[in-house]
Coordinates of C-alpha atoms in Angstrom, one line a residue:
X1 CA 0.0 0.0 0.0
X2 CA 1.4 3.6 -0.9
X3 CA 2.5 5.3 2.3
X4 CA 2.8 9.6 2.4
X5 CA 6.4 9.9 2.4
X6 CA 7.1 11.8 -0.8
X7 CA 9.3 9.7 -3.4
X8 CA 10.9 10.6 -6.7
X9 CA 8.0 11.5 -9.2
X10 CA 5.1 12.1 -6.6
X11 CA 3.7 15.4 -8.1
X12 CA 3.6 18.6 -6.9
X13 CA 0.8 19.5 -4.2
X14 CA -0.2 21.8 -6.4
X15 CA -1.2 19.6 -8.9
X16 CA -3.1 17.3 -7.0
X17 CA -6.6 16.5 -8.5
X18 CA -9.1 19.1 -7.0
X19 CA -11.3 17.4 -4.2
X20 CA -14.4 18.2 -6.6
X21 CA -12.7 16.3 -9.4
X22 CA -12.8 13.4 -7.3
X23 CA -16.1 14.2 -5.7
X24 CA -17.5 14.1 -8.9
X25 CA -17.7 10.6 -9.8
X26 CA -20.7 10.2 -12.1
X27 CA -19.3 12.0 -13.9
X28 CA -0.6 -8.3 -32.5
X29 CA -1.7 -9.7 -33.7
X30 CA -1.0 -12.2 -35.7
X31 CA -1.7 -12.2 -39.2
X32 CA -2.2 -8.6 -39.8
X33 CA 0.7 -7.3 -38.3
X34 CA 1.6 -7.3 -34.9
X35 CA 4.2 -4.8 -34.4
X36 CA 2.3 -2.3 -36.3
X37 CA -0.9 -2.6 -34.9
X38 CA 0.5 -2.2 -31.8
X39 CA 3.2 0.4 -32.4
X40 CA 0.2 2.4 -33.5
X41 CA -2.0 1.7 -30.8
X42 CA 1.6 3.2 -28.3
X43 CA 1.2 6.3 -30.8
X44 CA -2.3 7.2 -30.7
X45 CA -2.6 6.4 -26.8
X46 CA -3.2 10.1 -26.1
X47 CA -5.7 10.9 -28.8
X48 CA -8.9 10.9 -26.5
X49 CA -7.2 13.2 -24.0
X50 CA -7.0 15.8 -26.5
X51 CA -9.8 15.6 -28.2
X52 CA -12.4 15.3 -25.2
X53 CA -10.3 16.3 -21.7
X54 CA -12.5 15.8 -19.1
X55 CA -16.1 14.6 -20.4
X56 CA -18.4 12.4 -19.0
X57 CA -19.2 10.5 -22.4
X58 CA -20.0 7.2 -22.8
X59 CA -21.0 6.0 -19.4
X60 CA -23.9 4.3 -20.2
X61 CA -23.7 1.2 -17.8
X62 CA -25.5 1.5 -14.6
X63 CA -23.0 1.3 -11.7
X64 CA -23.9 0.7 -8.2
X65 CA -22.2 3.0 -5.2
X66 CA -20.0 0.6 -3.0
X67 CA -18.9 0.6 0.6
X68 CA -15.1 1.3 1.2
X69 CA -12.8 1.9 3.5
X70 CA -11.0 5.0 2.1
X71 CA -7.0 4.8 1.1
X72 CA -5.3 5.9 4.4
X73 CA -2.5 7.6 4.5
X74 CA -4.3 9.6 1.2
X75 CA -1.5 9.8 -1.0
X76 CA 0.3 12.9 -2.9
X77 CA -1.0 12.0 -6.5
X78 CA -2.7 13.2 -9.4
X79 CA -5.6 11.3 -9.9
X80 CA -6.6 10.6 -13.5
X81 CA -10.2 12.2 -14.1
X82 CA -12.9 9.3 -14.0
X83 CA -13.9 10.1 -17.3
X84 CA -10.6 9.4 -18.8
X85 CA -10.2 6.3 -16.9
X86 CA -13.4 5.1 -18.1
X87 CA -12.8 5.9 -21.8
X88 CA -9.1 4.9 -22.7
X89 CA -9.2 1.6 -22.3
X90 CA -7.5 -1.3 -23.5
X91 CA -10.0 -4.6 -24.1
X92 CA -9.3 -6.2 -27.4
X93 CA -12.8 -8.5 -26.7
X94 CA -14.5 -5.1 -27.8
X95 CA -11.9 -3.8 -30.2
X96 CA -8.4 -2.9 -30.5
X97 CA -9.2 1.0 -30.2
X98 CA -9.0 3.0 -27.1
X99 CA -12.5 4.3 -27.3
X100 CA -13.7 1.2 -28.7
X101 CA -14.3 -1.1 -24.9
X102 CA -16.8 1.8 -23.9
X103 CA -18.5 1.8 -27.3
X104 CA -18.8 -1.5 -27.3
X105 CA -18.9 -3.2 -23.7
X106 CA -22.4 -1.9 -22.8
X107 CA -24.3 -4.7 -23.0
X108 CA -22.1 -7.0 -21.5
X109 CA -24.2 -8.8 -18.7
X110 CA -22.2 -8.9 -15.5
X111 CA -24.9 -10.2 -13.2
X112 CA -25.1 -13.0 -12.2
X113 CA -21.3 -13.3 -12.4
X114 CA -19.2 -17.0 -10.7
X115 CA -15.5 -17.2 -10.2
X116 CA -14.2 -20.5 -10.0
X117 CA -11.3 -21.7 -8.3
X118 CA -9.8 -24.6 -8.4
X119 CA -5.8 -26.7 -9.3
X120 CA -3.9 -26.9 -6.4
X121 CA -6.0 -26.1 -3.6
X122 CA -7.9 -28.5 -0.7
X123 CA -10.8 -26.6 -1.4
X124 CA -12.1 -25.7 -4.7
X125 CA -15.2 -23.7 -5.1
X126 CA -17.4 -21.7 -7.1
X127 CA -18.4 -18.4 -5.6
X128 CA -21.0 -15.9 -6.7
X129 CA -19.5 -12.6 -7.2
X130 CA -21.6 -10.3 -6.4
X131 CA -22.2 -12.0 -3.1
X132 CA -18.7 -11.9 -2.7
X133 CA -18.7 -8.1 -3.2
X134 CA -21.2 -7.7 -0.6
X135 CA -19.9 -9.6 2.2
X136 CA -16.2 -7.9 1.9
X137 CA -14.1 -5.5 3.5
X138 CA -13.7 -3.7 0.6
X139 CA -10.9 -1.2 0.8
X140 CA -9.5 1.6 -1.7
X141 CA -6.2 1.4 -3.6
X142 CA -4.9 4.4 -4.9
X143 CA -2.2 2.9 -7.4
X144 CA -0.6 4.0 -10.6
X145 CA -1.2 2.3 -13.8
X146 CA 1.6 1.9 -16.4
X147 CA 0.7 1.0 -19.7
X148 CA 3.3 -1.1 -21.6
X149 CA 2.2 1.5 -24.7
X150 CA 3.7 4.3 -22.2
X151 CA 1.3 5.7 -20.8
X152 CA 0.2 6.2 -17.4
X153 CA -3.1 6.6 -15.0
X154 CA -3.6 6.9 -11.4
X155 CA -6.7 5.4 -10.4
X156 CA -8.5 5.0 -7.0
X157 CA -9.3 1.3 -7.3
X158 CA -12.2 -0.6 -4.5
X159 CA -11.0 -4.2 -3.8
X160 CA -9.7 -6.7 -1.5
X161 CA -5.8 -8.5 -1.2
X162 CA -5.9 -11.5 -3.6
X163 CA -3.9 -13.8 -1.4
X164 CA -6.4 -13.4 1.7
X165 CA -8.7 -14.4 -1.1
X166 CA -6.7 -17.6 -1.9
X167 CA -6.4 -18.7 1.6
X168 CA -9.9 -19.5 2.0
X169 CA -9.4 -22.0 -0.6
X170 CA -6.1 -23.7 1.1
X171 CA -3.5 -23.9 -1.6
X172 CA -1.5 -26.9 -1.3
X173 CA 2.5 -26.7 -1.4
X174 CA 2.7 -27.6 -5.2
X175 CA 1.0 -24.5 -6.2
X176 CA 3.9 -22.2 -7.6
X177 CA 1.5 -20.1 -9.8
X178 CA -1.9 -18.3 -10.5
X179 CA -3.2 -18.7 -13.4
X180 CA -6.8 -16.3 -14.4
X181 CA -9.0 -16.6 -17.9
X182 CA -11.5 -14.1 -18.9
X183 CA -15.1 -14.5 -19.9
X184 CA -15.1 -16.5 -23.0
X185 CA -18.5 -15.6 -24.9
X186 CA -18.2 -14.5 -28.2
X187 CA -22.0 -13.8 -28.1
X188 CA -21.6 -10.7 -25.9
X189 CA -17.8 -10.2 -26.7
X190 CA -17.5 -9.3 -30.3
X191 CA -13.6 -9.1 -30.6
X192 CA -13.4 -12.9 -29.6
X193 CA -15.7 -13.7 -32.8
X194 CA -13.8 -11.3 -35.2
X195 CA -10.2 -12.0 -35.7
X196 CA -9.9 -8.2 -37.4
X197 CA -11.9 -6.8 -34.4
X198 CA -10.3 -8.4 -31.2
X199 CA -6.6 -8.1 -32.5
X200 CA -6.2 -11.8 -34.0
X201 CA -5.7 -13.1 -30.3
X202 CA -6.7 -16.8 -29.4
X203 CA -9.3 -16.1 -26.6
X204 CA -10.3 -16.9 -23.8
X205 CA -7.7 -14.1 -22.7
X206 CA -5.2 -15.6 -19.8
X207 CA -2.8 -14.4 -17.6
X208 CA -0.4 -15.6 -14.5
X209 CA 1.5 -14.4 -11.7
X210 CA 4.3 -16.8 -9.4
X211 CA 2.8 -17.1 -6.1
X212 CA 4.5 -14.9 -4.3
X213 CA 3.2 -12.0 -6.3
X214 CA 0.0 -13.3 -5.9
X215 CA 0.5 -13.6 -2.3
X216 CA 1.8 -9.7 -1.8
X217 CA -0.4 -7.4 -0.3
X218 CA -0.3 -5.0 -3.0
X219 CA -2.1 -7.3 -5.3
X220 CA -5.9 -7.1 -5.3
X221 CA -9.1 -8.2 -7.1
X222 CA -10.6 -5.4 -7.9
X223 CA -14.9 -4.7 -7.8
X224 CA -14.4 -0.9 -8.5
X225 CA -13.0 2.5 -8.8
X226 CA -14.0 5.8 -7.8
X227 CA -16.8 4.9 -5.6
X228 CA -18.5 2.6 -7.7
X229 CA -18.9 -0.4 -9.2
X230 CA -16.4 -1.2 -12.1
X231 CA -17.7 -0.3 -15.8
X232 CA -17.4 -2.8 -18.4
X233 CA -15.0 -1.6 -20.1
X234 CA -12.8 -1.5 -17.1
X235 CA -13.6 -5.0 -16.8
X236 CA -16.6 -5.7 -14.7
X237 CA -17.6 -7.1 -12.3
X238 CA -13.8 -8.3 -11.1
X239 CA -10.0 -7.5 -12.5
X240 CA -6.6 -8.0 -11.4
X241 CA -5.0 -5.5 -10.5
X242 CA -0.9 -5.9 -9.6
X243 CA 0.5 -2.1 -9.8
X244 CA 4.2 -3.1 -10.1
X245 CA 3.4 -4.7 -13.5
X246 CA 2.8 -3.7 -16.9
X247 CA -1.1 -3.3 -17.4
X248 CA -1.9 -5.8 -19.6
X249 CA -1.1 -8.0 -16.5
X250 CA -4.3 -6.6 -15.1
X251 CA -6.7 -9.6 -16.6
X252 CA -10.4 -8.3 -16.7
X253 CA -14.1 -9.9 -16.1
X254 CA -12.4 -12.9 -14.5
X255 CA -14.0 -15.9 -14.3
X256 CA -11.7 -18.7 -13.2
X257 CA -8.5 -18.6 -11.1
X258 CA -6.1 -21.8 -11.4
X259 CA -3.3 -22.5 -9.1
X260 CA -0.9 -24.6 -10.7
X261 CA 2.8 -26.1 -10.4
X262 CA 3.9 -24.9 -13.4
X263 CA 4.0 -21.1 -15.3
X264 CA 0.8 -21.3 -17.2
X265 CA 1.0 -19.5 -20.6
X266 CA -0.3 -15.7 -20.8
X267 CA -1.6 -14.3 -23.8
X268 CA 0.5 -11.3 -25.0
X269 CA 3.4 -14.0 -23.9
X270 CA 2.2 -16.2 -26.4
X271 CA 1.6 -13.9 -28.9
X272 CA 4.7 -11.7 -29.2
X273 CA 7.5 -13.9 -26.6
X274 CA 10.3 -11.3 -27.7
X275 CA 8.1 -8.5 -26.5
X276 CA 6.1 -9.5 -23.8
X277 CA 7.7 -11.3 -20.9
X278 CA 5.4 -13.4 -18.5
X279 CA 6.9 -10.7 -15.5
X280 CA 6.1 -7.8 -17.4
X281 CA 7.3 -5.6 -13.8
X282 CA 7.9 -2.1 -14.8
X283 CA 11.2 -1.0 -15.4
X284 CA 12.7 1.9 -17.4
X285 CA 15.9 0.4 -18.1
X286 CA 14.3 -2.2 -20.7
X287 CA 13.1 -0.7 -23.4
X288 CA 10.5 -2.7 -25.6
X289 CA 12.1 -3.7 -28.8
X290 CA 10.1 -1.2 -30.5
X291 CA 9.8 1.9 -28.1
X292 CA 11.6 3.8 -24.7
X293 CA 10.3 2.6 -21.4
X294 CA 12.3 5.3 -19.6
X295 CA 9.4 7.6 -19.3
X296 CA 5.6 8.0 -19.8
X297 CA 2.8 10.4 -20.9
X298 CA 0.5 10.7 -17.5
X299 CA -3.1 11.4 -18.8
X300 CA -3.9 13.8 -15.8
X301 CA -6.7 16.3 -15.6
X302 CA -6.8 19.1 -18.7
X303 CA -6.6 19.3 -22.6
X304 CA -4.0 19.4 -24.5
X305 CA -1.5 21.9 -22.9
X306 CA -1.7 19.8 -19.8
X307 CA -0.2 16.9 -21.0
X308 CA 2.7 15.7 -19.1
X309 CA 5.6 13.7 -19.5
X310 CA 7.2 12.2 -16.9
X311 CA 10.0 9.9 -15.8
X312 CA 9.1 6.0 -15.2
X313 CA 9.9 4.6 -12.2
X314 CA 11.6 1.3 -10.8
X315 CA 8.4 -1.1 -10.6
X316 CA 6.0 1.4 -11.0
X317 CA 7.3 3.4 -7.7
X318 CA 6.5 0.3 -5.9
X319 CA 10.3 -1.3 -5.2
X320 CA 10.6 -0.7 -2.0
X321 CA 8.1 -3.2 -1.2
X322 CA 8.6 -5.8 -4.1
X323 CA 11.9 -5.6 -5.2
X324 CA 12.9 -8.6 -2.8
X325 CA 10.9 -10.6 -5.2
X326 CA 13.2 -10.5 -7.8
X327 CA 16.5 -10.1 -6.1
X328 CA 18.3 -12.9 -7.8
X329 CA 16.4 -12.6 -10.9
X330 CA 18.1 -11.1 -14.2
X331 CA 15.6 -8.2 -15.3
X332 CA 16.9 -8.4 -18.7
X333 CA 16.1 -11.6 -19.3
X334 CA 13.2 -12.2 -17.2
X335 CA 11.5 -9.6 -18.2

């Protein structure tokens, strides 16, 4: 969890989202060419931001308010206007475009929702979501997001640890890994129908974490953000969320967990292996083959003459408490 102690690349006080900002919270493809699909997608990842700062477009899903226990210490961040957060997303299951998940998520039924669980535990199960939801301590998370594409988000996320999660299900000593899969329902998901559409990926989407990671504190399953139930197209009704990691690591509208003794496959792994390490942790001093990694373009409140750039930090800023993870690790290579 952040703590107040100012590090290297907390903004300025003074330009900390206003409080009314906050307050106001209604407001690769294989095939077809992977490296410039994506290239272009890194390009164009600030286009929205210019073109529509701070609206409230596109918000048609009803969300439900949510019960919290605010961040504590409140951190020294700019928060991301909700509106931005809820319109720049990536969600190739509803088209490879940043404004394309809001578009086309709407209809996506999230209710009723079950998560399984199940590999290597004593006690598999099946549990309803939204029940789930209701009958947690749900706790704020105000974390930064770094997309691999370079850009960056803070977001106040509504969730709960994933590894107190786990525990209730007893993992047995020959679990080593977490494995997660999306939704698989072409039906309701039109990129996972249309190869053109949903980026040529082999769906259901999957992703993985060692253990450990899953086990940190900072890693959470995520039912919300900014006071409310999550939108679609931020993956509704439950997401990963591990802030120390490249975003794509942040597997949306789960609906199975595995643990397993061996490192499952993940999808932009599989798709692109030179590009897309299974660690994906956030670190400036390894660039992607095809773009810088040493700093990012913070979609912040504001238009255009706003737009920051700023340096990328070690993990995401998050080093001091995961760093040990990795300590005999090559970075290079295990990236």
């Amino acid at each position: 969890m952040l703590i107040k102690t100012k590090k290297r690349g907390d903004l300025a006080e003074g330009s900390v989202t206003p409080e009314t900002a906050y307050l106001n919270r209604r407001t690769l493809l294989k095939g077809i060419g992977l490296g410039g699909m994506l290239a272009a997608g890194g390009a164009h990842a600030g286009l929205l931001d210019f073109l529509s700062p701070d609206s409230e477009e596109r918000e048609a899903a009803e969300r439900k308010a949510l019960q919290f226990s605010p961040h504590s210490p409140e951190p020294s961040l700019t928060l991301t206007p909700e509106a931005k957060a809820i319109n720049h997303n990536n969600f190739y299951e509803f088209g490879t475009g940043k404004t394309d998940p809001a578009r086309n998520s709407q209809s996506l039924k999230v209710e009723p929702w079950t998560l399984t669980v199940e590999g290597e535990v004593a006690k598999p199960g099946k549990v309803d979501v939204w029940q789930l939801m209701a009958g947690s301590q749900l706790e704020e998370r105000i974390y930064r997001m770094r997309c691999v594409e370079a850009w960056s988000m803070v977001i106040p996320w509504i969730g709960f640890e994933l590894g107190k999660f786990l525990q209730r299900f007893e993992p047995t000593s020959r679990a080593k890994y977490v494995a997660f899969e999306t939704l698989y329902d072409p039906g309701q998901m039109p990129g996972q129908k249309d190869r053109y559409l949903g980026g040529g990926i082999d769906y259901p989407y999957v992703e993985g974490l060692r253990i450990d990671e899953a086990m940190n504190p900072l890693t959470i399953l995520t039912v919300g953000l900014y006071g409310k139930t999550l939108p679609p197209q931020n993956g509704a009704p439950i997401r990963l969320v591990v802030p120390w990691k490249y975003g794509f690591k942040g597997i949306k509208s789960i609906v199975k967990i595995r643990l397993l003794e061996k490192m499952p496959p993940t999808t932009w792994n599989i798709l692109a292996p030179n590009e897309y390490g299974f660690y994906a942790n956030v670190n400036p001093a390894v660039d992607h083959p095809r773009w810088s990694q040493a700093t990012e373009r913070f979609i912040g409140p504001g238009g255009p003459l706003s737009v920051t750039r700023q340096e990328t930090l070690p993990f995401n800023g998050y080093g001091d408490q995961v760093a040990s993870l990795y300590s005999q690790m090559n970075l290079r290579k295990y990236f």
